[in-house]
């Protein structure tokens, strides 16, 4: 994790920390991450790739529309 850029670390923490806890409370296997600003696409992609490589999440769907990014993330470990 240390080798990742700061912004990517932030998204890793948000997805694996806050989103995973929320999914756990809801008993939801998947959640949507919605982010305004297409400039965030690269760091989010890198964060999700890192978590996928660790076997923690699976990216089910990715879309962009009207300046927003939409990611459907399945949590493999909760």
C-alpha positions as protocol buffer text, in pm:
chain_id: "A"
residue {
  index: 1
  type: UNK
  ca { x: 0 y: 0 z: 0 }
}
residue {
  index: 2
  type: UNK
  ca { x: 291 y: 234 z: 67 }
}
residue {
  index: 3
  type: UNK
  ca { x: 390 y: 241 z: -300 }
}
residue {
  index: 4
  type: UNK
  ca { x: 51 y: 380 z: -407 }
}
residue {
  index: 5
  type: UNK
  ca { x: -2 y: 753 z: -464 }
}
residue {
  index: 6
  type: UNK
  ca { x: -181 y: 939 z: -182 }
}
residue {
  index: 7
  type: UNK
  ca { x: -505 y: 988 z: -377 }
}
residue {
  index: 8
  type: UNK
  ca { x: -520 y: 616 z: -460 }
}
residue {
  index: 9
  type: UNK
  ca { x: -463 y: 528 z: -93 }
}
residue {
  index: 10
  type: UNK
  ca { x: -758 y: 752 z: -7 }
}
residue {
  index: 11
  type: UNK
  ca { x: -988 y: 561 z: -241 }
}
residue {
  index: 12
  type: UNK
  ca { x: -858 y: 226 z: -111 }
}
residue {
  index: 13
  type: UNK
  ca { x: -941 y: 343 z: 243 }
}
residue {
  index: 14
  type: UNK
  ca { x: -1284 y: 471 z: 139 }
}
residue {
  index: 15
  type: UNK
  ca { x: -1382 y: 154 z: -47 }
}
residue {
  index: 16
  type: UNK
  ca { x: -1232 y: -102 z: 189 }
}
residue {
  index: 17
  type: UNK
  ca { x: -1313 y: 95 z: 504 }
}
residue {
  index: 18
  type: UNK
  ca { x: -1632 y: 297 z: 488 }
}
residue {
  index: 19
  type: UNK
  ca { x: -1805 y: 127 z: 194 }
}
residue {
  index: 20
  type: UNK
  ca { x: -1730 y: -225 z: 316 }
}
residue {
  index: 21
  type: UNK
  ca { x: -1862 y: -142 z: 664 }
}
residue {
  index: 22
  type: UNK
  ca { x: -2177 y: 6 z: 511 }
}
residue {
  index: 23
  type: UNK
  ca { x: -2227 y: -302 z: 292 }
}
residue {
  index: 24
  type: UNK
  ca { x: -2183 y: -520 z: 599 }
}
residue {
  index: 25
  type: UNK
  ca { x: -2447 y: -325 z: 795 }
}
residue {
  index: 26
  type: UNK
  ca { x: -2690 y: -350 z: 503 }
}
residue {
  index: 27
  type: UNK
  ca { x: -2605 y: -715 z: 432 }
}
residue {
  index: 28
  type: UNK
  ca { x: -2552 y: -599 z: 74 }
}
residue {
  index: 29
  type: UNK
  ca { x: -2301 y: -793 z: -138 }
}
residue {
  index: 30
  type: UNK
  ca { x: -2252 y: -497 z: -373 }
}
residue {
  index: 31
  type: UNK
  ca { x: -2264 y: -119 z: -354 }
}
residue {
  index: 32
  type: UNK
  ca { x: -2240 y: 161 z: -608 }
}
residue {
  index: 33
  type: UNK
  ca { x: -1959 y: 414 z: -577 }
}
residue {
  index: 34
  type: UNK
  ca { x: -2063 y: 740 z: -745 }
}
residue {
  index: 35
  type: UNK
  ca { x: -1799 y: 1007 z: -793 }
}
residue {
  index: 36
  type: UNK
  ca { x: -1839 y: 1347 z: -953 }
}
residue {
  index: 37
  type: UNK
  ca { x: -1550 y: 1438 z: -1180 }
}
residue {
  index: 38
  type: UNK
  ca { x: -1397 y: 1227 z: -1452 }
}
residue {
  index: 39
  type: UNK
  ca { x: -1049 y: 1327 z: -1331 }
}
residue {
  index: 40
  type: UNK
  ca { x: -1092 y: 1074 z: -1048 }
}
residue {
  index: 41
  type: UNK
  ca { x: -1123 y: 780 z: -1289 }
}
residue {
  index: 42
  type: UNK
  ca { x: -754 y: 684 z: -1290 }
}
residue {
  index: 43
  type: UNK
  ca { x: -703 y: 685 z: -909 }
}
residue {
  index: 44
  type: UNK
  ca { x: -1031 y: 497 z: -851 }
}
residue {
  index: 45
  type: UNK
  ca { x: -941 y: 240 z: -1117 }
}
residue {
  index: 46
  type: UNK
  ca { x: -598 y: 196 z: -959 }
}
residue {
  index: 47
  type: UNK
  ca { x: -748 y: 158 z: -609 }
}
residue {
  index: 48
  type: UNK
  ca { x: -1001 y: -101 z: -728 }
}
residue {
  index: 49
  type: UNK
  ca { x: -732 y: -289 z: -920 }
}
residue {
  index: 50
  type: UNK
  ca { x: -522 y: -300 z: -602 }
}
residue {
  index: 51
  type: UNK
  ca { x: -818 y: -436 z: -401 }
}
residue {
  index: 52
  type: UNK
  ca { x: -906 y: -686 z: -676 }
}
residue {
  index: 53
  type: UNK
  ca { x: -548 y: -813 z: -680 }
}
residue {
  index: 54
  type: UNK
  ca { x: -575 y: -866 z: -303 }
}
residue {
  index: 55
  type: UNK
  ca { x: -898 y: -1068 z: -351 }
}
residue {
  index: 56
  type: UNK
  ca { x: -1109 y: -819 z: -157 }
}
residue {
  index: 57
  type: UNK
  ca { x: -1344 y: -677 z: -423 }
}
residue {
  index: 58
  type: UNK
  ca { x: -1471 y: -745 z: -772 }
}
residue {
  index: 59
  type: UNK
  ca { x: -1571 y: -465 z: -1008 }
}
residue {
  index: 60
  type: UNK
  ca { x: -1909 y: -574 z: -1147 }
}
residue {
  index: 61
  type: UNK
  ca { x: -1985 y: -268 z: -1357 }
}
residue {
  index: 62
  type: UNK
  ca { x: -1835 y: 67 z: -1451 }
}
residue {
  index: 63
  type: UNK
  ca { x: -2000 y: 355 z: -1634 }
}
residue {
  index: 64
  type: UNK
  ca { x: -1959 y: 727 z: -1680 }
}
residue {
  index: 65
  type: UNK
  ca { x: -2239 y: 968 z: -1754 }
}
residue {
  index: 66
  type: UNK
  ca { x: -2266 y: 1346 z: -1753 }
}
residue {
  index: 67
  type: UNK
  ca { x: -1944 y: 1404 z: -1559 }
}
residue {
  index: 68
  type: UNK
  ca { x: -2003 y: 1128 z: -1304 }
}
residue {
  index: 69
  type: UNK
  ca { x: -1834 y: 791 z: -1257 }
}
residue {
  index: 70
  type: UNK
  ca { x: -2037 y: 490 z: -1144 }
}
residue {
  index: 71
  type: UNK
  ca { x: -1874 y: 175 z: -1010 }
}
residue {
  index: 72
  type: UNK
  ca { x: -2067 y: -130 z: -889 }
}
residue {
  index: 73
  type: UNK
  ca { x: -1837 y: -302 z: -642 }
}
residue {
  index: 74
  type: UNK
  ca { x: -1888 y: -652 z: -499 }
}
residue {
  index: 75
  type: UNK
  ca { x: -1718 y: -720 z: -168 }
}
residue {
  index: 76
  type: UNK
  ca { x: -1556 y: -1063 z: -158 }
}
residue {
  index: 77
  type: UNK
  ca { x: -1441 y: -1031 z: 204 }
}
residue {
  index: 78
  type: UNK
  ca { x: -1657 y: -871 z: 470 }
}
